[in-house]
Amino acid sequence: MKLILAIVQDKDSNRLSNKFIDGNIRATKLSTTGGFLKEGNTTFIVGIEEKRVNEVLDIIRETCQAREQYMTPPISLDLTMDTQMPYPIEVQVGGATVFVMPIEQFHQF
Amino acid sequence: MKLILAIVQDKDSNRLSNKFIDGNIRATKLSTTGGFLKEGNTTFIVGIEEKRVNEVLDIIRETCQAREQYMTPPISLDLTMDTQMPYPIEVQVGGATVFVMPIEQFHQF
Amino acid sequence: MKLILAIVQDKDSNRLSNKFIDGNIRATKLSTTGGFLKEGNTTFIVGIEEKRVNEVLDIIRETCQAREQYMTPPISLDLTMDTQMPYPIEVQVGGATVFVMPIEQFHQF
Ligand code: NI
Ligand code: NI
Ligand code: NI
């Protein structure tokens, strides 16, 4: 058994929960904040057999990987009525920080 | 020192806290969710001397072990007034997932 | 890489967050309770390169170390109007419990 601790953005957390359920991987969720100014992330604790560690890492990478997304900022109005149509800008979303940790004993009571 | 991470059902969490206090065992509680559809569990972090690990495991097992409980479902009424008295059914409650983890340094400041 | 788990009092938690930001140390915050009757503490998870472990421990010690503080209790009034001016008493605040833990794999996706 290994313990995997994965810190992901809130926006990816429901999708990751669902992937874990589909994959029959038990995960416990902690509500967390921080990492510089990035508010609102979720920490997953997963206990998993050694031979399935890569499977869990693949799921986290595929679901949460940092990626670029186009976002359209709101229309800016100014008093001269000289309205500028905004164009989409690229922002980075997602990302995961993952620790795989040794376990000395694992019990289910 | 070892670090024990114990994930238990909310319904057992106050009793477990009290047992830890009685046993002079310092525990920190995290509010957590999940593990498939099981909402509402609590994660305890316990830092403990190696020779007391079994004592802590015994307390968790005795307090939180999965067990069967009889529960009486609410009376079902139907429109024909043909009321069925419900009889108690067996449900499983409790259970704990426990990780014992190595520590390289332990400090109290 | 090591994982540092630090449990500190809520009253020190914002100062510690700021010190971590100043030091370019990534930390994730969990809201936690307990340790006997001490309500309201915060758990920080820090992933850090081995050579910076002492730097992180120093920051935690300097920011959160248990210390004595003078506190003035509220004025006690009694019915005889024999008002006692309270004098400051010494109370202990702060303190941190810190675990440094081994990591087998560290990933950022
Ligand atoms: Ni498991
Ligand atoms: Ni301790
Ligand atoms: Ni890091």
mmCIF file of N, CA, C and O in Angstrom, chain B residues 2 15 18 23 39 44 52 62 81 90 95 99 106:
data_model
loop_
_atom_site.group_PDB
_atom_site.id
_atom_site.type_symbol
_atom_site.label_atom_id
_atom_site.label_comp_id
_atom_site.label_asym_id
_atom_site.label_seq_id
_atom_site.Cartn_x
_atom_site.Cartn_y
_atom_site.Cartn_z
ATOM 1 N N LYS B 2 5.562 7.834 15.259
ATOM 2 C CA LYS B 2 4.870 7.482 14.023
ATOM 3 C C LYS B 2 3.707 8.459 13.844
ATOM 4 O O LYS B 2 3.228 9.051 14.816
ATOM 5 N N ARG B 15 -16.944 10.016 20.001
ATOM 6 C CA ARG B 15 -16.530 8.976 20.940
ATOM 7 C C ARG B 15 -15.023 8.726 20.826
ATOM 8 O O ARG B 15 -14.336 8.548 21.832
ATOM 9 N N ASN B 18 -13.038 11.461 22.535
ATOM 10 C CA ASN B 18 -13.049 11.313 23.998
ATOM 11 C C ASN B 18 -12.121 10.202 24.465
ATOM 12 O O ASN B 18 -11.407 10.363 25.463
ATOM 13 N N GLY B 23 -7.040 8.666 27.036
ATOM 14 C CA GLY B 23 -5.780 7.923 26.932
ATOM 15 C C GLY B 23 -4.566 8.829 26.814
ATOM 16 O O GLY B 23 -3.456 8.358 26.602
ATOM 17 N N GLU B 39 -20.650 9.974 2.658
ATOM 18 C CA GLU B 39 -20.389 11.367 3.011
ATOM 19 C C GLU B 39 -20.117 11.467 4.503
ATOM 20 O O GLU B 39 -20.550 10.636 5.291
ATOM 21 N N PHE B 44 -8.470 11.771 11.561
ATOM 22 C CA PHE B 44 -7.648 12.104 12.723
ATOM 23 C C PHE B 44 -6.168 11.955 12.358
ATOM 24 O O PHE B 44 -5.790 10.967 11.726
ATOM 25 N N ARG B 52 3.542 3.028 21.509
ATOM 26 C CA ARG B 52 2.116 3.200 21.805
ATOM 27 C C ARG B 52 1.237 3.033 20.567
ATOM 28 O O ARG B 52 0.024 3.230 20.621
ATOM 29 N N GLU B 62 -11.716 -0.665 18.607
ATOM 30 C CA GLU B 62 -12.824 -0.859 19.552
ATOM 31 C C GLU B 62 -13.915 0.193 19.388
ATOM 32 O O GLU B 62 -15.092 -0.086 19.593
ATOM 33 N N MET B 81 -54.867 3.000 3.088
ATOM 34 C CA MET B 81 -54.828 2.912 4.550
ATOM 35 C C MET B 81 -54.381 1.533 5.027
ATOM 36 O O MET B 81 -54.489 1.196 6.201
ATOM 37 N N GLU B 90 -31.255 -4.754 9.341
ATOM 38 C CA GLU B 90 -29.865 -4.658 9.755
ATOM 39 C C GLU B 90 -29.100 -3.752 8.780
ATOM 40 O O GLU B 90 -29.169 -3.951 7.573
ATOM 41 N N GLY B 95 -16.693 1.626 10.925
ATOM 42 C CA GLY B 95 -15.574 1.268 10.051
ATOM 43 C C GLY B 95 -14.501 2.345 10.118
ATOM 44 O O GLY B 95 -14.803 3.517 10.347
ATOM 45 N N PHE B 99 -3.881 4.370 8.437
ATOM 46 C CA PHE B 99 -2.523 4.311 7.891
ATOM 47 C C PHE B 99 -1.523 4.630 9.004
ATOM 48 O O PHE B 99 -1.663 5.650 9.684
ATOM 49 N N PHE B 106 10.400 14.909 14.289
ATOM 50 C CA PHE B 106 9.220 15.370 15.036
ATOM 51 C C PHE B 106 9.668 16.508 15.931
ATOM 52 O O PHE B 106 10.664 16.387 16.655
#
